[in-house]
């Protein structure tokens, strides 16, 4: 993911993306993505442990995909734009919406 000097980067969750683009097939192919790297893996492990420690529901197995999305945002130091309430109060996550 690259950052533009004129615009701040934001990670867009799938719920928001699907609202913005009704026909997502072509848009998904051209959307920038975040590759899983050691920073994302470290953020995922830290987030999982932190959520478990404070009792945040994001640590539940059903939210594994959501945790990966949050870890990407945390690792790349960008806010997450989501309407999904599961992210509210997640440790170290800058959240827009939700």
mmCIF file of N, CA and C in Angstrom:
data_model
loop_
_atom_site.group_PDB
_atom_site.id
_atom_site.type_symbol
_atom_site.label_atom_id
_atom_site.label_comp_id
_atom_site.label_asym_id
_atom_site.label_seq_id
_atom_site.Cartn_x
_atom_site.Cartn_y
_atom_site.Cartn_z
ATOM 1 N N UNK A 1 0.848 -1.158 0.000
ATOM 2 C CA UNK A 1 0.000 0.000 0.000
ATOM 3 C C UNK A 1 0.896 1.223 0.000
ATOM 4 N N UNK A 2 0.582 2.172 -0.815
ATOM 5 C CA UNK A 2 1.354 3.405 -0.856
ATOM 6 C C UNK A 2 0.534 4.533 -0.273
ATOM 7 N N UNK A 3 1.231 5.511 0.284
ATOM 8 C CA UNK A 3 0.553 6.663 0.855
ATOM 9 C C UNK A 3 0.772 7.859 -0.045
ATOM 10 N N UNK A 4 -0.289 8.571 -0.322
ATOM 11 C CA UNK A 4 -0.207 9.790 -1.114
ATOM 12 C C UNK A 4 0.059 10.954 -0.177
ATOM 13 N N UNK A 5 0.886 11.879 -0.610
ATOM 14 C CA UNK A 5 1.181 13.026 0.244
ATOM 15 C C UNK A 5 -0.025 13.956 0.378
ATOM 16 N N UNK A 6 -0.976 13.874 -0.534
ATOM 17 C CA UNK A 6 -2.124 14.767 -0.475
ATOM 18 C C UNK A 6 -3.325 14.146 0.231
ATOM 19 N N UNK A 7 -3.303 12.854 0.469
ATOM 20 C CA UNK A 7 -4.418 12.180 1.120
ATOM 21 C C UNK A 7 -3.897 11.208 2.169
ATOM 22 N N UNK A 8 -4.596 11.110 3.266
ATOM 23 C CA UNK A 8 -4.230 10.159 4.310
ATOM 24 C C UNK A 8 -4.749 8.772 3.931
ATOM 25 N N UNK A 9 -3.973 7.758 4.247
ATOM 26 C CA UNK A 9 -4.374 6.384 3.964
ATOM 27 C C UNK A 9 -5.371 5.899 5.009
ATOM 28 N N UNK A 10 -6.308 5.080 4.564
ATOM 29 C CA UNK A 10 -7.311 4.457 5.426
ATOM 30 C C UNK A 10 -7.503 3.035 4.926
ATOM 31 N N UNK A 11 -7.613 2.090 5.844
ATOM 32 C CA UNK A 11 -7.940 0.717 5.472
ATOM 33 C C UNK A 11 -9.460 0.590 5.505
ATOM 34 N N UNK A 12 -10.048 0.136 4.420
ATOM 35 C CA UNK A 12 -11.504 0.030 4.304
ATOM 36 C C UNK A 12 -11.912 -1.429 4.514
ATOM 37 N N UNK A 13 -12.771 -1.652 5.500
ATOM 38 C CA UNK A 13 -13.287 -2.987 5.791
ATOM 39 C C UNK A 13 -14.239 -3.413 4.674
ATOM 40 N N UNK A 14 -14.443 -4.698 4.563
ATOM 41 C CA UNK A 14 -15.271 -5.236 3.484
ATOM 42 C C UNK A 14 -16.708 -4.737 3.538
ATOM 43 N N UNK A 15 -17.239 -4.466 4.744
ATOM 44 C CA UNK A 15 -18.624 -3.995 4.817
ATOM 45 C C UNK A 15 -18.777 -2.620 4.177
ATOM 46 N N UNK A 16 -17.832 -1.744 4.400
ATOM 47 C CA UNK A 16 -17.875 -0.414 3.796
ATOM 48 C C UNK A 16 -17.594 -0.506 2.306
ATOM 49 N N UNK A 17 -16.617 -1.309 1.925
ATOM 50 C CA UNK A 17 -16.271 -1.470 0.514
ATOM 51 C C UNK A 17 -17.482 -1.942 -0.282
ATOM 52 N N UNK A 18 -18.227 -2.901 0.264
ATOM 53 C CA UNK A 18 -19.372 -3.436 -0.470
ATOM 54 C C UNK A 18 -20.508 -2.425 -0.579
ATOM 55 N N UNK A 19 -20.603 -1.500 0.365
ATOM 56 C CA UNK A 19 -21.608 -0.435 0.264
ATOM 57 C C UNK A 19 -21.200 0.577 -0.802
ATOM 58 N N UNK A 20 -19.916 0.908 -0.843
ATOM 59 C CA UNK A 20 -19.429 1.895 -1.803
ATOM 60 C C UNK A 20 -19.482 1.393 -3.239
ATOM 61 N N UNK A 21 -19.234 0.099 -3.406
ATOM 62 C CA UNK A 21 -19.177 -0.487 -4.746
ATOM 63 C C UNK A 21 -20.117 -1.672 -4.806
ATOM 64 N N UNK A 22 -21.291 -1.447 -5.340
ATOM 65 C CA UNK A 22 -22.295 -2.512 -5.425
ATOM 66 C C UNK A 22 -21.758 -3.689 -6.235
ATOM 67 N N UNK A 23 -21.157 -3.421 -7.379
ATOM 68 C CA UNK A 23 -20.536 -4.472 -8.189
ATOM 69 C C UNK A 23 -19.042 -4.452 -7.876
ATOM 70 N N UNK A 24 -18.632 -5.263 -6.895
ATOM 71 C CA UNK A 24 -17.260 -5.209 -6.394
ATOM 72 C C UNK A 24 -16.250 -5.992 -7.235
ATOM 73 N N UNK A 25 -16.687 -6.846 -8.150
ATOM 74 C CA UNK A 25 -15.740 -7.718 -8.868
ATOM 75 C C UNK A 25 -14.625 -6.920 -9.550
ATOM 76 N N UNK A 26 -14.941 -5.950 -10.376
ATOM 77 C CA UNK A 26 -13.906 -5.181 -11.099
ATOM 78 C C UNK A 26 -13.132 -4.291 -10.148
ATOM 79 N N UNK A 27 -13.826 -3.665 -9.150
ATOM 80 C CA UNK A 27 -13.183 -2.765 -8.190
ATOM 81 C C UNK A 27 -12.186 -3.506 -7.309
ATOM 82 N N UNK A 28 -12.490 -4.750 -6.913
ATOM 83 C CA UNK A 28 -11.567 -5.513 -6.072
ATOM 84 C C UNK A 28 -10.243 -5.760 -6.774
ATOM 85 N N UNK A 29 -10.304 -6.033 -8.059
ATOM 86 C CA UNK A 29 -9.078 -6.290 -8.815
ATOM 87 C C UNK A 29 -8.149 -5.084 -8.840
ATOM 88 N N UNK A 30 -8.704 -3.889 -8.807
ATOM 89 C CA UNK A 30 -7.880 -2.687 -8.896
ATOM 90 C C UNK A 30 -7.603 -2.035 -7.540
ATOM 91 N N UNK A 31 -8.185 -2.554 -6.477
ATOM 92 C CA UNK A 31 -7.985 -1.963 -5.150
ATOM 93 C C UNK A 31 -6.630 -2.369 -4.584
ATOM 94 N N UNK A 32 -5.901 -1.416 -3.994
ATOM 95 C CA UNK A 32 -4.631 -1.778 -3.348
ATOM 96 C C UNK A 32 -4.897 -2.677 -2.144
ATOM 97 N N UNK A 33 -4.025 -3.607 -1.915
ATOM 98 C CA UNK A 33 -4.179 -4.536 -0.803
ATOM 99 C C UNK A 33 -2.934 -4.521 0.073
ATOM 100 N N UNK A 34 -3.071 -5.068 1.257
ATOM 101 C CA UNK A 34 -1.952 -5.194 2.186
ATOM 102 C C UNK A 34 -1.513 -6.643 2.195
ATOM 103 N N UNK A 35 -0.249 -6.869 1.929
ATOM 104 C CA UNK A 35 0.304 -8.223 1.979
ATOM 105 C C UNK A 35 0.597 -8.600 3.429
ATOM 106 N N UNK A 36 0.455 -9.863 3.713
ATOM 107 C CA UNK A 36 0.797 -10.354 5.047
ATOM 108 C C UNK A 36 2.317 -10.416 5.148
ATOM 109 N N UNK A 37 2.862 -9.658 6.091
ATOM 110 C CA UNK A 37 4.304 -9.669 6.323
ATOM 111 C C UNK A 37 4.535 -9.867 7.817
ATOM 112 N N UNK A 38 5.771 -9.836 8.250
ATOM 113 C CA UNK A 38 6.060 -10.110 9.661
ATOM 114 C C UNK A 38 5.428 -9.058 10.576
ATOM 115 N N UNK A 39 5.324 -7.821 10.116
ATOM 116 C CA UNK A 39 4.678 -6.783 10.925
ATOM 117 C C UNK A 39 3.210 -7.072 11.156
ATOM 118 N N UNK A 40 2.529 -7.544 10.127
ATOM 119 C CA UNK A 40 1.104 -7.889 10.253
ATOM 120 C C UNK A 40 0.946 -9.098 11.170
ATOM 121 N N UNK A 41 1.807 -10.094 11.009
ATOM 122 C CA UNK A 41 1.737 -11.293 11.861
ATOM 123 C C UNK A 41 1.976 -10.919 13.324
ATOM 124 N N UNK A 42 2.973 -10.074 13.571
ATOM 125 C CA UNK A 42 3.244 -9.627 14.942
ATOM 126 C C UNK A 42 2.059 -8.852 15.518
ATOM 127 N N UNK A 43 1.472 -7.964 14.700
ATOM 128 C CA UNK A 43 0.308 -7.196 15.148
ATOM 129 C C UNK A 43 -0.866 -8.124 15.447
ATOM 130 N N UNK A 44 -1.048 -9.167 14.631
ATOM 131 C CA UNK A 44 -2.127 -10.128 14.835
ATOM 132 C C UNK A 44 -1.946 -10.853 16.172
ATOM 133 N N UNK A 45 -0.729 -11.322 16.422
ATOM 134 C CA UNK A 45 -0.465 -12.038 17.674
ATOM 135 C C UNK A 45 -0.663 -11.119 18.882
ATOM 136 N N UNK A 46 -0.156 -9.908 18.792
ATOM 137 C CA UNK A 46 -0.302 -8.950 19.899
ATOM 138 C C UNK A 46 -1.765 -8.581 20.125
ATOM 139 N N UNK A 47 -2.493 -8.359 19.031
ATOM 140 C CA UNK A 47 -3.907 -8.008 19.133
ATOM 141 C C UNK A 47 -4.707 -9.151 19.747
ATOM 142 N N UNK A 48 -4.444 -10.366 19.311
ATOM 143 C CA UNK A 48 -5.148 -11.526 19.862
ATOM 144 C C UNK A 48 -4.921 -11.625 21.366
ATOM 145 N N UNK A 49 -3.664 -11.509 21.790
ATOM 146 C CA UNK A 49 -3.342 -11.594 23.211
ATOM 147 C C UNK A 49 -3.970 -10.449 23.997
ATOM 148 N N UNK A 50 -3.911 -9.235 23.448
ATOM 149 C CA UNK A 50 -4.470 -8.074 24.136
ATOM 150 C C UNK A 50 -5.987 -8.196 24.273
ATOM 151 N N UNK A 51 -6.647 -8.632 23.213
ATOM 152 C CA UNK A 51 -8.103 -8.795 23.257
ATOM 153 C C UNK A 51 -8.496 -9.867 24.265
ATOM 154 N N UNK A 52 -7.753 -10.950 24.297
ATOM 155 C CA UNK A 52 -8.039 -12.012 25.266
ATOM 156 C C UNK A 52 -7.841 -11.485 26.689
ATOM 157 N N UNK A 53 -6.762 -10.733 26.890
ATOM 158 C CA UNK A 53 -6.428 -10.208 28.217
ATOM 159 C C UNK A 53 -7.517 -9.266 28.755
ATOM 160 N N UNK A 54 -8.040 -8.398 27.883
ATOM 161 C CA UNK A 54 -9.050 -7.426 28.346
ATOM 162 C C UNK A 54 -10.483 -7.919 28.162
ATOM 163 N N UNK A 55 -10.644 -9.100 27.582
ATOM 164 C CA UNK A 55 -11.979 -9.662 27.386
ATOM 165 C C UNK A 55 -12.745 -9.080 26.216
ATOM 166 N N UNK A 56 -12.021 -8.554 25.221
ATOM 167 C CA UNK A 56 -12.672 -8.003 24.032
ATOM 168 C C UNK A 56 -13.091 -9.157 23.115
ATOM 169 N N UNK A 57 -14.301 -9.115 22.613
ATOM 170 C CA UNK A 57 -14.854 -10.209 21.799
ATOM 171 C C UNK A 57 -14.098 -10.455 20.501
ATOM 172 N N UNK A 58 -13.262 -9.530 20.069
ATOM 173 C CA UNK A 58 -12.509 -9.713 18.833
ATOM 174 C C UNK A 58 -11.562 -10.917 18.920
ATOM 175 N N UNK A 59 -11.258 -11.384 20.126
ATOM 176 C CA UNK A 59 -10.374 -12.547 20.254
ATOM 177 C C UNK A 59 -11.085 -13.873 19.976
ATOM 178 N N UNK A 60 -12.420 -13.867 19.914
ATOM 179 C CA UNK A 60 -13.167 -15.100 19.648
ATOM 180 C C UNK A 60 -12.842 -15.660 18.269
ATOM 181 N N UNK A 61 -12.877 -16.974 18.159
ATOM 182 C CA UNK A 61 -12.535 -17.659 16.910
ATOM 183 C C UNK A 61 -13.382 -17.169 15.730
ATOM 184 N N UNK A 62 -14.632 -16.865 15.973
ATOM 185 C CA UNK A 62 -15.528 -16.423 14.898
ATOM 186 C C UNK A 62 -15.049 -15.111 14.259
ATOM 187 N N UNK A 63 -14.214 -14.368 14.958
ATOM 188 C CA UNK A 63 -13.739 -13.080 14.464
ATOM 189 C C UNK A 63 -12.297 -13.129 13.936
ATOM 190 N N UNK A 64 -11.838 -14.311 13.552
ATOM 191 C CA UNK A 64 -10.470 -14.449 13.052
ATOM 192 C C UNK A 64 -10.220 -13.527 11.861
ATOM 193 N N UNK A 65 -11.106 -13.495 10.903
ATOM 194 C CA UNK A 65 -10.944 -12.619 9.735
ATOM 195 C C UNK A 65 -10.918 -11.150 10.123
ATOM 196 N N UNK A 66 -11.793 -10.776 11.050
ATOM 197 C CA UNK A 66 -11.823 -9.398 11.528
ATOM 198 C C UNK A 66 -10.515 -9.032 12.233
ATOM 199 N N UNK A 67 -9.951 -9.990 12.989
ATOM 200 C CA UNK A 67 -8.669 -9.742 13.659
ATOM 201 C C UNK A 67 -7.558 -9.497 12.658
ATOM 202 N N UNK A 68 -7.551 -10.251 11.549
ATOM 203 C CA UNK A 68 -6.534 -10.038 10.508
ATOM 204 C C UNK A 68 -6.672 -8.641 9.904
ATOM 205 N N UNK A 69 -7.892 -8.214 9.662
ATOM 206 C CA UNK A 69 -8.114 -6.875 9.114
ATOM 207 C C UNK A 69 -7.615 -5.818 10.094
ATOM 208 N N UNK A 70 -7.964 -5.971 11.359
ATOM 209 C CA UNK A 70 -7.509 -5.020 12.379
ATOM 210 C C UNK A 70 -5.985 -5.037 12.493
ATOM 211 N N UNK A 71 -5.389 -6.212 12.421
ATOM 212 C CA UNK A 71 -3.925 -6.320 12.508
ATOM 213 C C UNK A 71 -3.246 -5.616 11.341
ATOM 214 N N UNK A 72 -3.837 -5.693 10.168
ATOM 215 C CA UNK A 72 -3.297 -4.973 9.010
ATOM 216 C C UNK A 72 -3.297 -3.472 9.265
ATOM 217 N N UNK A 73 -4.404 -2.958 9.788
ATOM 218 C CA UNK A 73 -4.502 -1.520 10.077
ATOM 219 C C UNK A 73 -3.497 -1.110 11.148
ATOM 220 N N UNK A 74 -3.393 -1.907 12.195
ATOM 221 C CA UNK A 74 -2.459 -1.605 13.282
ATOM 222 C C UNK A 74 -1.025 -1.633 12.767
ATOM 223 N N UNK A 75 -0.683 -2.668 12.020
ATOM 224 C CA UNK A 75 0.677 -2.823 11.514
ATOM 225 C C UNK A 75 1.092 -1.681 10.601
ATOM 226 N N UNK A 76 0.183 -1.248 9.762
ATOM 227 C CA UNK A 76 0.503 -0.195 8.787
ATOM 228 C C UNK A 76 0.217 1.207 9.331
ATOM 229 N N UNK A 77 -0.233 1.258 10.598
ATOM 230 C CA UNK A 77 -0.493 2.525 11.280
ATOM 231 C C UNK A 77 -1.472 3.420 10.524
ATOM 232 N N UNK A 78 -2.563 2.793 10.073
ATOM 233 C CA UNK A 78 -3.639 3.526 9.404
ATOM 234 C C UNK A 78 -4.948 3.217 10.127
ATOM 235 N N UNK A 79 -5.883 4.148 10.105
ATOM 236 C CA UNK A 79 -7.179 3.864 10.731
ATOM 237 C C UNK A 79 -7.993 2.886 9.881
ATOM 238 N N UNK A 80 -8.871 2.175 10.554
ATOM 239 C CA UNK A 80 -9.777 1.241 9.888
ATOM 240 C C UNK A 80 -11.143 1.895 9.769
ATOM 241 N N UNK A 81 -11.676 1.930 8.554
ATOM 242 C CA UNK A 81 -13.024 2.434 8.314
ATOM 243 C C UNK A 81 -13.952 1.230 8.229
ATOM 244 N N UNK A 82 -14.836 1.109 9.219
ATOM 245 C CA UNK A 82 -15.741 -0.031 9.273
ATOM 246 C C UNK A 82 -17.039 0.368 9.957
ATOM 247 N N UNK A 83 -18.102 -0.320 9.606
ATOM 248 C CA UNK A 83 -19.381 -0.150 10.274
ATOM 249 C C UNK A 83 -19.641 -1.294 11.253
ATOM 250 N N UNK A 84 -18.712 -2.233 11.336
ATOM 251 C CA UNK A 84 -18.846 -3.411 12.185
ATOM 252 C C UNK A 84 -18.482 -3.054 13.626
ATOM 253 N N UNK A 85 -19.416 -3.192 14.528
ATOM 254 C CA UNK A 85 -19.216 -2.838 15.927
ATOM 255 C C UNK A 85 -18.195 -3.679 16.659
ATOM 256 N N UNK A 86 -17.793 -4.805 16.100
ATOM 257 C CA UNK A 86 -16.832 -5.674 16.782
ATOM 258 C C UNK A 86 -15.503 -4.965 17.028
ATOM 259 N N UNK A 87 -15.190 -3.975 16.214
ATOM 260 C CA UNK A 87 -13.902 -3.297 16.343
ATOM 261 C C UNK A 87 -13.880 -2.244 17.452
ATOM 262 N N UNK A 88 -15.030 -1.804 17.913
ATOM 263 C CA UNK A 88 -15.085 -0.746 18.933
ATOM 264 C C UNK A 88 -14.330 -1.173 20.183
ATOM 265 N N UNK A 89 -13.409 -0.343 20.603
ATOM 266 C CA UNK A 89 -12.648 -0.606 21.819
ATOM 267 C C UNK A 89 -11.519 -1.604 21.675
ATOM 268 N N UNK A 90 -11.227 -2.040 20.450
ATOM 269 C CA UNK A 90 -10.126 -2.991 20.251
ATOM 270 C C UNK A 90 -8.798 -2.309 20.568
ATOM 271 N N UNK A 91 -7.939 -2.970 21.325
ATOM 272 C CA UNK A 91 -6.664 -2.372 21.711
ATOM 273 C C UNK A 91 -5.815 -1.950 20.512
ATOM 274 N N UNK A 92 -5.259 -0.752 20.579
ATOM 275 C CA UNK A 92 -4.317 -0.211 19.600
ATOM 276 C C UNK A 92 -4.895 0.040 18.210
ATOM 277 N N UNK A 93 -6.206 -0.076 18.047
ATOM 278 C CA UNK A 93 -6.822 0.113 16.739
ATOM 279 C C UNK A 93 -7.428 1.503 16.627
ATOM 280 N N UNK A 94 -7.006 2.245 15.612
ATOM 281 C CA UNK A 94 -7.632 3.534 15.296
ATOM 282 C C UNK A 94 -8.828 3.231 14.412
ATOM 283 N N UNK A 95 -10.017 3.557 14.860
ATOM 284 C CA UNK A 95 -11.243 3.191 14.165
ATOM 285 C C UNK A 95 -12.003 4.423 13.700
ATOM 286 N N UNK A 96 -12.438 4.367 12.454
ATOM 287 C CA UNK A 96 -13.346 5.370 11.887
ATOM 288 C C UNK A 96 -14.669 4.656 11.648
ATOM 289 N N UNK A 97 -15.748 5.195 12.128
ATOM 290 C CA UNK A 97 -17.037 4.529 11.993
ATOM 291 C C UNK A 97 -17.250 3.569 13.145
ATOM 292 N N UNK A 98 -18.029 2.498 12.890
ATOM 293 C CA UNK A 98 -18.235 1.464 13.885
ATOM 294 C C UNK A 98 -18.902 1.970 15.107
#
